[in-house]
Coordinates of N, CA and C in Angstrom, one line a residue:
X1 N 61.3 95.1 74.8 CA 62.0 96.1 75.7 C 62.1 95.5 77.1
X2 N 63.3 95.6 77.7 CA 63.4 95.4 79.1 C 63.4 96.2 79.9
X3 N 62.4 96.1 80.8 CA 61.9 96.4 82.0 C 62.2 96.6 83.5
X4 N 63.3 95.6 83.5 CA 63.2 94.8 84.4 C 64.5 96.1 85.1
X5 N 64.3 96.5 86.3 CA 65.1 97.6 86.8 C 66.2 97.3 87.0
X6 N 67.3 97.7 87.2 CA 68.5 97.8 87.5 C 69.4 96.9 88.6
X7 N 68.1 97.1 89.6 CA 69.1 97.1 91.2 C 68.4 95.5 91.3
X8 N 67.7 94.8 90.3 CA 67.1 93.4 90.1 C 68.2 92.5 90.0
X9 N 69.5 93.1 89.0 CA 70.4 92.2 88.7 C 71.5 92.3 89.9
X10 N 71.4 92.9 91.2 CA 72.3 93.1 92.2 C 71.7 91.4 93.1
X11 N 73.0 91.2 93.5 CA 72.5 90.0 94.9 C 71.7 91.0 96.4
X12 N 70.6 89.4 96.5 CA 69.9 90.0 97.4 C 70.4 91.0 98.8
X13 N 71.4 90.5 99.2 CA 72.0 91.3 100.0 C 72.6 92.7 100.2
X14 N 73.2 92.9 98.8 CA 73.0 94.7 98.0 C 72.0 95.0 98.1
X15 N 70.9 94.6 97.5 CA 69.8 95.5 97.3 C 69.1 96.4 98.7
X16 N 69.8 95.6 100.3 CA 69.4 96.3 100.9 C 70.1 97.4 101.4
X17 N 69.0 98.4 101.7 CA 69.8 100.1 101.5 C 70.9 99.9 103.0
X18 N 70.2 99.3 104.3 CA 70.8 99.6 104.9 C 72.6 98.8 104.8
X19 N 72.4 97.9 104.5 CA 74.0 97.5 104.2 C 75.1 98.2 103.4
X20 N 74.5 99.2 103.0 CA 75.5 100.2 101.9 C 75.9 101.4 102.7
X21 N 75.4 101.5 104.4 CA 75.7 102.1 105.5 C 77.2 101.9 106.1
X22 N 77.6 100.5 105.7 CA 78.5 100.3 106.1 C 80.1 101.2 105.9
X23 N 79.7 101.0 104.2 CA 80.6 101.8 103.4 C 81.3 103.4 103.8
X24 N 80.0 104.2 103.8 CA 80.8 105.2 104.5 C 81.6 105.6 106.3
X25 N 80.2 104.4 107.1 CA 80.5 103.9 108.4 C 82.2 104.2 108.6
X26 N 82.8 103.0 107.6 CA 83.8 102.5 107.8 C 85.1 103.3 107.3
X27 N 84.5 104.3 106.0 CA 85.4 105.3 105.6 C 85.5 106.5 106.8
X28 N 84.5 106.7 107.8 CA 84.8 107.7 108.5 C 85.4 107.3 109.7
X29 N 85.2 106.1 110.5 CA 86.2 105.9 111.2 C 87.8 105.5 111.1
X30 N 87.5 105.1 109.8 CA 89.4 105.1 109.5 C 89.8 106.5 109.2
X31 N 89.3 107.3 108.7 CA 89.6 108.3 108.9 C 90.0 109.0 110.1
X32 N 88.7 109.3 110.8 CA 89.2 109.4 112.5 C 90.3 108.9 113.1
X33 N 90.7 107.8 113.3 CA 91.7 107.0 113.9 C 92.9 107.3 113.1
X34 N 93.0 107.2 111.8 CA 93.8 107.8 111.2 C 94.5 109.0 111.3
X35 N 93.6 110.1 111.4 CA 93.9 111.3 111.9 C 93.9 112.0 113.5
X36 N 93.6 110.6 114.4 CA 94.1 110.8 115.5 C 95.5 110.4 115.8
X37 N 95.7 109.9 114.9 CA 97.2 109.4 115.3 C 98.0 110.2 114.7
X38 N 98.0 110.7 113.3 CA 99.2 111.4 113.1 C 99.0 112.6 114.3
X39 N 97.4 113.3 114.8 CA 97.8 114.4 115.2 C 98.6 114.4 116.8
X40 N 98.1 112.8 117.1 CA 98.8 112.3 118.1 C 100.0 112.2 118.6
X41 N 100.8 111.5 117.1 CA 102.1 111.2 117.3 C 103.3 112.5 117.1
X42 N 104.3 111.7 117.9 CA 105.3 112.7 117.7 C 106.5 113.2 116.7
X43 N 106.4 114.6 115.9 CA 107.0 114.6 115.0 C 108.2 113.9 114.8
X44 N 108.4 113.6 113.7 CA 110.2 112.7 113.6 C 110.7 113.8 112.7
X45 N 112.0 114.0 112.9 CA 112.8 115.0 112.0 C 114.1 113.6 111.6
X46 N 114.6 114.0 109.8 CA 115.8 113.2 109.8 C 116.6 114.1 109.1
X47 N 118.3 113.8 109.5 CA 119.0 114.4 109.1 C 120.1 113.7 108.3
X48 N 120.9 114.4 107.1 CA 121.7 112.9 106.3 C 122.9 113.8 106.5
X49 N 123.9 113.3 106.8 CA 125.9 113.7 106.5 C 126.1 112.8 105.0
X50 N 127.0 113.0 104.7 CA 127.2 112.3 103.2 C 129.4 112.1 103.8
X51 N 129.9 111.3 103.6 CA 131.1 111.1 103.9 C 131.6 110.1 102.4
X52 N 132.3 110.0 101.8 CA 133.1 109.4 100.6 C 134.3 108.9 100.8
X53 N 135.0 107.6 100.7 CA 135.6 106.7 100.4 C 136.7 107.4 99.0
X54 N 138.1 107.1 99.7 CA 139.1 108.1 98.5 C 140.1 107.1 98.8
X55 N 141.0 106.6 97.9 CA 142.2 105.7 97.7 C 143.6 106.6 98.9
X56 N 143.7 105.4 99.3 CA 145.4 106.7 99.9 C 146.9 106.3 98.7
X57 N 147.8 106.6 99.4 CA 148.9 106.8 98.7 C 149.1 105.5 98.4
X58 N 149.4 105.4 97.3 CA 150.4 104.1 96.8 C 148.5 102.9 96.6
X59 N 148.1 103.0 96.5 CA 146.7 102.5 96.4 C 145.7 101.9 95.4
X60 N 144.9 100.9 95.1 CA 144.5 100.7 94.1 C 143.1 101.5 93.6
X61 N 142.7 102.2 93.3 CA 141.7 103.0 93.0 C 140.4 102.1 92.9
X62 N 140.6 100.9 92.6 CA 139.5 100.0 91.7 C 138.6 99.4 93.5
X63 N 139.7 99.6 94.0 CA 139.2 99.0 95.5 C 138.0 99.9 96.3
X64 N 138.3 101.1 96.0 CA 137.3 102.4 96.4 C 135.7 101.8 96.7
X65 N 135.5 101.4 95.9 CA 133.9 101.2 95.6 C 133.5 99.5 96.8
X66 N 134.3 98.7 96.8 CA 134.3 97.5 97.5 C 134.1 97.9 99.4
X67 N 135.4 98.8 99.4 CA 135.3 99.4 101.1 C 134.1 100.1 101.2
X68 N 133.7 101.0 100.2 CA 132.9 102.1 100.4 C 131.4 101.1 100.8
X69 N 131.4 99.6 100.6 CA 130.3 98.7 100.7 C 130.2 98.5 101.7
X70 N 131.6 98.1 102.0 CA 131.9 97.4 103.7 C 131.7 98.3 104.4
X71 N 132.1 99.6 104.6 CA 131.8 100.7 105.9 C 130.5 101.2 105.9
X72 N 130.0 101.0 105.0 CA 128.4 101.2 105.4 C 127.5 100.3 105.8
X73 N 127.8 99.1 105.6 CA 127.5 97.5 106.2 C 127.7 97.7 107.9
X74 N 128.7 98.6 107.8 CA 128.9 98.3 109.4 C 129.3 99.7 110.2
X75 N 128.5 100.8 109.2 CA 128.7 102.3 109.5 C 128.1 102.1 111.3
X76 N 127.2 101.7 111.6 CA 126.7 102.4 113.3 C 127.2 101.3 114.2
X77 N 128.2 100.0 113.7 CA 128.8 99.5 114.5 C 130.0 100.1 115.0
X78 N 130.7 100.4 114.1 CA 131.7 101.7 113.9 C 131.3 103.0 115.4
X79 N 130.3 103.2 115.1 CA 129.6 104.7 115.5 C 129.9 103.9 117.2
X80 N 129.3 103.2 116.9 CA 129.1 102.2 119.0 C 130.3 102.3 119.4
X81 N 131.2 101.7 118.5 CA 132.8 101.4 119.3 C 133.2 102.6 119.6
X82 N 133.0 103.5 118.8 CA 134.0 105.0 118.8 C 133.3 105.6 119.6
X83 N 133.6 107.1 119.5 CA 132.8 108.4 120.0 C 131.7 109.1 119.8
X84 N 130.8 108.4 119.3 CA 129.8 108.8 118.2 C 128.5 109.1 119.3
X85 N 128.5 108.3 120.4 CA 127.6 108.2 121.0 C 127.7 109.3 122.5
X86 N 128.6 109.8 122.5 CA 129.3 111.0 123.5 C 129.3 112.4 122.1
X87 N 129.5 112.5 120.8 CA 129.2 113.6 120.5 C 127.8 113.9 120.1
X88 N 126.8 112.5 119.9 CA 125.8 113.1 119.4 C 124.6 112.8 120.8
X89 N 125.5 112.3 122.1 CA 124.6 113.0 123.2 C 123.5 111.7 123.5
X90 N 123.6 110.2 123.0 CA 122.5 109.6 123.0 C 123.1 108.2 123.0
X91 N 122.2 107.3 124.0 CA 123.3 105.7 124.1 C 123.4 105.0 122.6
X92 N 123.7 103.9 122.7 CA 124.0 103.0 121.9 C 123.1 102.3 121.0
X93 N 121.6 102.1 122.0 CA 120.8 101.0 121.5 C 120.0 102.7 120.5
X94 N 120.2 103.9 120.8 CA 119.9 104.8 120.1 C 120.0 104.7 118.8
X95 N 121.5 104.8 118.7 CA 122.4 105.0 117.5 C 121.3 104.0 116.5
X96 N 121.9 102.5 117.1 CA 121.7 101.4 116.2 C 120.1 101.5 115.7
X97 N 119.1 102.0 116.6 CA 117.7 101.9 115.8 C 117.3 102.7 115.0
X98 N 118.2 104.2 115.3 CA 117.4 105.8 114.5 C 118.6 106.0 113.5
X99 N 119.6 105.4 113.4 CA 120.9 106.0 112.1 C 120.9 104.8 111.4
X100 N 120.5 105.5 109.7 CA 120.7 104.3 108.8 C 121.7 104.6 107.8
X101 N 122.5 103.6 107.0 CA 123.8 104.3 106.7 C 123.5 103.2 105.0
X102 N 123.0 104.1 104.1 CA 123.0 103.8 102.5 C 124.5 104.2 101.2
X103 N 124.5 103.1 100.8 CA 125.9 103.5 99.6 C 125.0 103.4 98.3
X104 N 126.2 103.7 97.5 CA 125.8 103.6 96.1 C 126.3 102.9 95.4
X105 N 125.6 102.3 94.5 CA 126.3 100.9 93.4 C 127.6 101.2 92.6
X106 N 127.2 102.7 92.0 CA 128.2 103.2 91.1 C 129.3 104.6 91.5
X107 N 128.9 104.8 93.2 CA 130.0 105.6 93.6 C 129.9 105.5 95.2
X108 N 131.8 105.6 95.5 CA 132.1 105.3 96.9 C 131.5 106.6 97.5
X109 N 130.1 106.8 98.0 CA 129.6 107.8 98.6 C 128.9 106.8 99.9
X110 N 128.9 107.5 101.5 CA 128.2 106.8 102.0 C 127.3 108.0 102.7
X111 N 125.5 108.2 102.5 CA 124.5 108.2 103.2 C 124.5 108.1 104.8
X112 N 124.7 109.1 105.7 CA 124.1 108.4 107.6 C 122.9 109.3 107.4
X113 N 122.1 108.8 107.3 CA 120.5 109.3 107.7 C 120.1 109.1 109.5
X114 N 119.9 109.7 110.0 CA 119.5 110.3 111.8 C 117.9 110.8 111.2
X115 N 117.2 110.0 112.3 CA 115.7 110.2 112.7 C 115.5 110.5 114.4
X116 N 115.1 111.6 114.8 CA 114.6 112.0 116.2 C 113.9 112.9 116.4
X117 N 113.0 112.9 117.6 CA 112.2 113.8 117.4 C 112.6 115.2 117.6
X118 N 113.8 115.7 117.8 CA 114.3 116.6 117.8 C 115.6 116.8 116.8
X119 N 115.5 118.0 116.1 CA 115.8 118.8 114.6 C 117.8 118.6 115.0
X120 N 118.0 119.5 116.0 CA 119.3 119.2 116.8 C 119.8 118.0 116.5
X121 N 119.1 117.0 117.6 CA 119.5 115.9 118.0 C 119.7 115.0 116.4
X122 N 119.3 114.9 115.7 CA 119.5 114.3 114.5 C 120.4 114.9 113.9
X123 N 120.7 116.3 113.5 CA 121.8 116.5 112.9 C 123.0 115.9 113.6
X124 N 123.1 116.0 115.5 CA 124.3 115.5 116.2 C 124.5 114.2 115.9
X125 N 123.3 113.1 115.9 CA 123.7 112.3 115.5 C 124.3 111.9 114.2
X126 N 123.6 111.9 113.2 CA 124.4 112.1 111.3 C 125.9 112.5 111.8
X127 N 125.9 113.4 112.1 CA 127.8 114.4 112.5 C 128.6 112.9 113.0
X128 N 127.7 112.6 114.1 CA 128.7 111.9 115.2 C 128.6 110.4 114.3
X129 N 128.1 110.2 113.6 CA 128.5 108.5 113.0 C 129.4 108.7 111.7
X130 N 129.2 109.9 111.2 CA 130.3 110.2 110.1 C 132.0 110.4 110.9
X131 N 131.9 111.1 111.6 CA 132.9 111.3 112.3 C 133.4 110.1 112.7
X132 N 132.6 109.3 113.1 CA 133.3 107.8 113.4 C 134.1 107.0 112.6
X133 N 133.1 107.3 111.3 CA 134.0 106.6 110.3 C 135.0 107.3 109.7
X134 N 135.3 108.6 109.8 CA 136.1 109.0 109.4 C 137.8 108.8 110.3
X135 N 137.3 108.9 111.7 CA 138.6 108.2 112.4 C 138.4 107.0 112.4
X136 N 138.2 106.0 111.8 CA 138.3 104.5 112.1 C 138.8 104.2 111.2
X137 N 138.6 104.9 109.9 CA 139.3 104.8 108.6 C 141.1 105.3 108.6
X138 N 141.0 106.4 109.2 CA 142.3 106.9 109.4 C 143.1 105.6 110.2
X139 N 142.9 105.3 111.1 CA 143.2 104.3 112.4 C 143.9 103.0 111.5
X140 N 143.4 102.6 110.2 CA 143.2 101.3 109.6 C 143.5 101.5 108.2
X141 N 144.1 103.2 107.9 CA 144.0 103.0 106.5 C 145.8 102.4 106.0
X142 N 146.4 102.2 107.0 CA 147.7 101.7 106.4 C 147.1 99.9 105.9
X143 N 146.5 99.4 106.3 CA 145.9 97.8 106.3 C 145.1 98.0 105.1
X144 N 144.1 99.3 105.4 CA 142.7 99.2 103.7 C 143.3 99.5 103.2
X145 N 144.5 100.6 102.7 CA 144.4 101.5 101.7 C 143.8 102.5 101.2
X146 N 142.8 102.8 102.1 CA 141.3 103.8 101.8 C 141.4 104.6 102.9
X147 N 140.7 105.7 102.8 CA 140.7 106.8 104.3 C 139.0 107.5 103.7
X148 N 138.5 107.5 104.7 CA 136.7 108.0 104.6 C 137.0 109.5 105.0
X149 N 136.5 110.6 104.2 CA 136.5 111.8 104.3 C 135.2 112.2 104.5
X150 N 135.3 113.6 105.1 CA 134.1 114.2 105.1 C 133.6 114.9 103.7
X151 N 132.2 114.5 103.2 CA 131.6 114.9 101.7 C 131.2 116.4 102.0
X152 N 129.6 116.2 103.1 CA 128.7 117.3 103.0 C 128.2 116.6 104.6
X153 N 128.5 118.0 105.5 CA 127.8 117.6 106.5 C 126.6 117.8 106.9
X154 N 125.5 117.4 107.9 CA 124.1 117.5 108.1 C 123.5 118.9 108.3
X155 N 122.4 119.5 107.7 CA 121.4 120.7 107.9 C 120.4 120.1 109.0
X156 N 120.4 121.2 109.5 CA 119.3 120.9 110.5 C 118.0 120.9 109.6
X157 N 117.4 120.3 109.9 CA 115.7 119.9 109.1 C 115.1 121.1 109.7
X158 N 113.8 121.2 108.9 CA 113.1 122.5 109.1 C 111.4 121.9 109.3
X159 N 111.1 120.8 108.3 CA 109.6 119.9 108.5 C 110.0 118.5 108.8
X160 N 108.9 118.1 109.4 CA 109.5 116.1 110.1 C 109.0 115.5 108.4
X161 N 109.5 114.7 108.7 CA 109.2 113.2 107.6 C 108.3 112.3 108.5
X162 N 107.9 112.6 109.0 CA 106.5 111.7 109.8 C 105.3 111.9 108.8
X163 N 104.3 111.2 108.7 CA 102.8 111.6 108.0 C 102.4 113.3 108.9
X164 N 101.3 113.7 107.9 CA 100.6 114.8 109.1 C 99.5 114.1 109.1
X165 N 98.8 115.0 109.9 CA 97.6 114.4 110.7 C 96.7 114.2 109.5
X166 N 96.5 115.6 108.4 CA 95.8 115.0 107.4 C 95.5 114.4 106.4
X167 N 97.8 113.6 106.0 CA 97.4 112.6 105.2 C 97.6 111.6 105.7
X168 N 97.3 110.9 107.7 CA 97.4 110.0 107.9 C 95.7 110.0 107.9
X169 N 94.5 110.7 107.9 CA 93.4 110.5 108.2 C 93.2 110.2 106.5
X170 N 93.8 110.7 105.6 CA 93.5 110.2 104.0 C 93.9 108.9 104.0
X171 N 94.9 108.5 104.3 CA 95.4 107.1 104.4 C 94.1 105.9 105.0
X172 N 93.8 106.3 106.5 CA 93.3 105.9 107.1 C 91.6 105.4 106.5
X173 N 91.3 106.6 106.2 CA 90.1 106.5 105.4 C 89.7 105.6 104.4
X174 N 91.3 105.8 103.1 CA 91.4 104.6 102.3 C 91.5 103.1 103.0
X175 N 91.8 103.1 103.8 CA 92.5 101.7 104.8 C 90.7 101.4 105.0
X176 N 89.5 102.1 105.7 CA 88.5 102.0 105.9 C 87.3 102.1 104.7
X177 N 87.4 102.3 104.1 CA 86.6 102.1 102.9 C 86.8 100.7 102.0
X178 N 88.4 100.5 102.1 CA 88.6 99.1 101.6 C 87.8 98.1 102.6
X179 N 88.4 98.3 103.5 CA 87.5 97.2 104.7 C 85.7 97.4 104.6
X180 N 85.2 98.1 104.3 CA 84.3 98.2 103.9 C 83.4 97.3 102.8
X181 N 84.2 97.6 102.1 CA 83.6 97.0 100.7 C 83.7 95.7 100.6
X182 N 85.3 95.3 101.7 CA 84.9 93.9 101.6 C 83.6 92.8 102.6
X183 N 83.5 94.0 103.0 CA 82.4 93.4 104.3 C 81.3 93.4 103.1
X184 N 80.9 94.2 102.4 CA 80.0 94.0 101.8 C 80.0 93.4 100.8
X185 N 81.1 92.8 100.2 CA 81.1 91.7 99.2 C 80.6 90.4 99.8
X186 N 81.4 89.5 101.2 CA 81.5 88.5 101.8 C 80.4 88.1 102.4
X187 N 80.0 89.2 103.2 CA 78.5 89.3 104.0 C 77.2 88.3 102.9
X188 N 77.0 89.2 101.7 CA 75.7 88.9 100.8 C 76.1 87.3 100.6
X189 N 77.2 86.8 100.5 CA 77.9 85.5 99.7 C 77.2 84.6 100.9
X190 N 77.5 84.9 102.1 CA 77.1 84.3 103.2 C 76.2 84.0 103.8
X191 N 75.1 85.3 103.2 CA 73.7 85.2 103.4 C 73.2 84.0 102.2
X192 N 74.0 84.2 101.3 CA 72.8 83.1 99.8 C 72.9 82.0 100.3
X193 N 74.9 81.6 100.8 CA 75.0 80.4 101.2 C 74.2 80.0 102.4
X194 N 73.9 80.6 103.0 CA 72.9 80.1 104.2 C 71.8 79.5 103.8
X195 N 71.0 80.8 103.1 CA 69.8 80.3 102.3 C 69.8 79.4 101.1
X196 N 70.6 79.1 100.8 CA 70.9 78.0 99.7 C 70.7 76.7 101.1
X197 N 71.1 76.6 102.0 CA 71.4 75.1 102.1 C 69.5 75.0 103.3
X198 N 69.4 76.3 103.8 CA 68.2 76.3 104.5 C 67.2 75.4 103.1
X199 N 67.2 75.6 102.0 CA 66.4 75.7 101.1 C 67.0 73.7 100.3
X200 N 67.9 73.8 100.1 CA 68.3 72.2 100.1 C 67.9 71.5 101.2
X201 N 68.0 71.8 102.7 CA 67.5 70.9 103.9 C 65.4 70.6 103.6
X202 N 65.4 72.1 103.1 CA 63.6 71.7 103.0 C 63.1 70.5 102.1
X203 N 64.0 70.8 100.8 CA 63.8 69.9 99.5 C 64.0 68.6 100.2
X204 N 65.0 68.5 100.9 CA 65.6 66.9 100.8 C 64.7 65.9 101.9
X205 N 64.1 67.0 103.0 CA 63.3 66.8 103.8 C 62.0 65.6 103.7
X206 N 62.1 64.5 104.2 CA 60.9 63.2 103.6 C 59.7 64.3 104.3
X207 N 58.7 63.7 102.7 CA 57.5 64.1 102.9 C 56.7 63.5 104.4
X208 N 55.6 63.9 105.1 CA 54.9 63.5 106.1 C 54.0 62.9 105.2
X209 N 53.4 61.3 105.9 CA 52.6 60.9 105.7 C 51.2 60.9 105.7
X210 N 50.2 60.8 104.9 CA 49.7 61.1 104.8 C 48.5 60.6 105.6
X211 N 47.6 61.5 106.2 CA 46.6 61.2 107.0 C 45.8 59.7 106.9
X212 N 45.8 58.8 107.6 CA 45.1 57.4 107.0 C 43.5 57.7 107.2
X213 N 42.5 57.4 106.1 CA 41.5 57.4 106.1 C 40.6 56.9 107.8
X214 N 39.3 57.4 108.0 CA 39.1 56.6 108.7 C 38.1 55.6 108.8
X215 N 38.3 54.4 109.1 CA 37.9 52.9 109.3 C 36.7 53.2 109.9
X216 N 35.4 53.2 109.3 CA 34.4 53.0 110.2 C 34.0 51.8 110.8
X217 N 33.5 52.0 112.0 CA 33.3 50.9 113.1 C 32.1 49.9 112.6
X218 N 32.6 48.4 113.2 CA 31.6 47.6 112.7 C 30.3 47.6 113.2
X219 N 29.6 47.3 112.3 CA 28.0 47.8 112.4 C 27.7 46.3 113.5
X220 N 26.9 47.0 114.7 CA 26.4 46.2 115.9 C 25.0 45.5 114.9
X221 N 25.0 43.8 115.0 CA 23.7 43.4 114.1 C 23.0 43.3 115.6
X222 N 21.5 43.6 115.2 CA 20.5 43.6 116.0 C 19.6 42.7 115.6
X223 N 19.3 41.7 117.0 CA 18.3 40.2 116.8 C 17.2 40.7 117.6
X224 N 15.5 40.4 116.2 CA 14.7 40.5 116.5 C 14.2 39.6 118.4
X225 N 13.2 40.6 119.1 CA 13.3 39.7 120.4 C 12.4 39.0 120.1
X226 N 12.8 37.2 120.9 CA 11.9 36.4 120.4 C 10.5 36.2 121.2
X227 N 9.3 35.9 121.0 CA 8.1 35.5 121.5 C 8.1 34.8 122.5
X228 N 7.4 35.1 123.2 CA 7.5 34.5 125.0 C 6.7 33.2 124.6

């Protein structure tokens, strides 16, 4: 029967209690940090308009789905040139970082998604880039053949799409417990390898010689004194 305890087959470096400190150490300050930030940062709200791609008069139908590619390729350049940036109240370099403009493989529908930290401000934006394409389409539809209509326009949002505070400290925590664990995988590997080569240098180390005996001194001969 084996005897031999459990925590025998762990590397020497596990076995000590205090390095298994680290683990939750490191789960609680990612968490902390984690949940300083979401409570920190500022909510983002997004809002989506939906606008669709429709053949005009005398028109090839089959073409619908090709433009509906192209105007969303270039939906917030669109938005820059036009009025997009006077109705929804916010400059240019705005538009182009917070409005993202998604199509669909199998229908001429085009997505303007608006992110700000105000509920308003995002619906004006979505509005105002749809609206752009909607007159730019008109402006150009004798050359496309196509005119962009309005689908479904933006709801004002009611919760942000940002993390909250406490599933960025859940996040966070996970983020810190991993980092954890690898500390205490790498750490122990680094300690053997140390001790491994501490322990090679001793072996390989030439023996000291050995003490030389010692030579006793030559014996002084003594001459009887001679007779006067």
């Amino acid at each position: 029967m084996n005897t031999t305890p459990p925590r025998a087959f762990l590397p020497a470096g596990l076995r000590s209690p205090g390095r298994w400190a680290v683990l939750p150490a490191a789960v609680l300050a990612g968490a902390v940090l984690g949940g300083g930030y979401g409570a920190l940062k500022t909510p983002e709200y997004a809002a989506t308009s939906y606008v669709i791609v429709v053949p005009a008069e005398k028109s090839d139908p089959a073409a619908v789905l090709g433009f509906a590619q192209a105007y969303g390729r270039v939906a917030t350049d669109i938005a820059v040139t036009g009025d997009a940036q006077v109705w929804a109240g916010v400059t240019a370099d705005t538009l182009r970082k917070n409005v993202q403009a998604a199509t669909s493989p199998d229908a001429p529908m085009i997505s303007i998604t608006a992110r700000s930290a105000k509920p308003a401000q995002a619906v004006s934006m979505a509005d105002g880039v749809a609206r752009a394409l909607v007159l730019n389409s008109t402006h150009v539809a004798g050359n496309t053949g196509v005119k962009v209509v309005q689908f479904s326009r933006a709801t004002k949002p009611v919760t942000p799409v940002s993390p909250s505070a406490p599933l960025s400290a859940l996040v966070g925590g996970c983020a810190g417990g991993l980092l954890g664990g690898l500390v205490l995988l790498v750490r122990p590997k680094r300690a053997a390898t140390r001790d491994g080569a501490r322990h090679s240098r001793q072996s390989t180390a030439p023996a000291a010689p050995a003490a030389s005996a010692a030579v006793p001194a030559p014996a002084v001969a003594t001459h009887p004194a001679e007779a006067v």
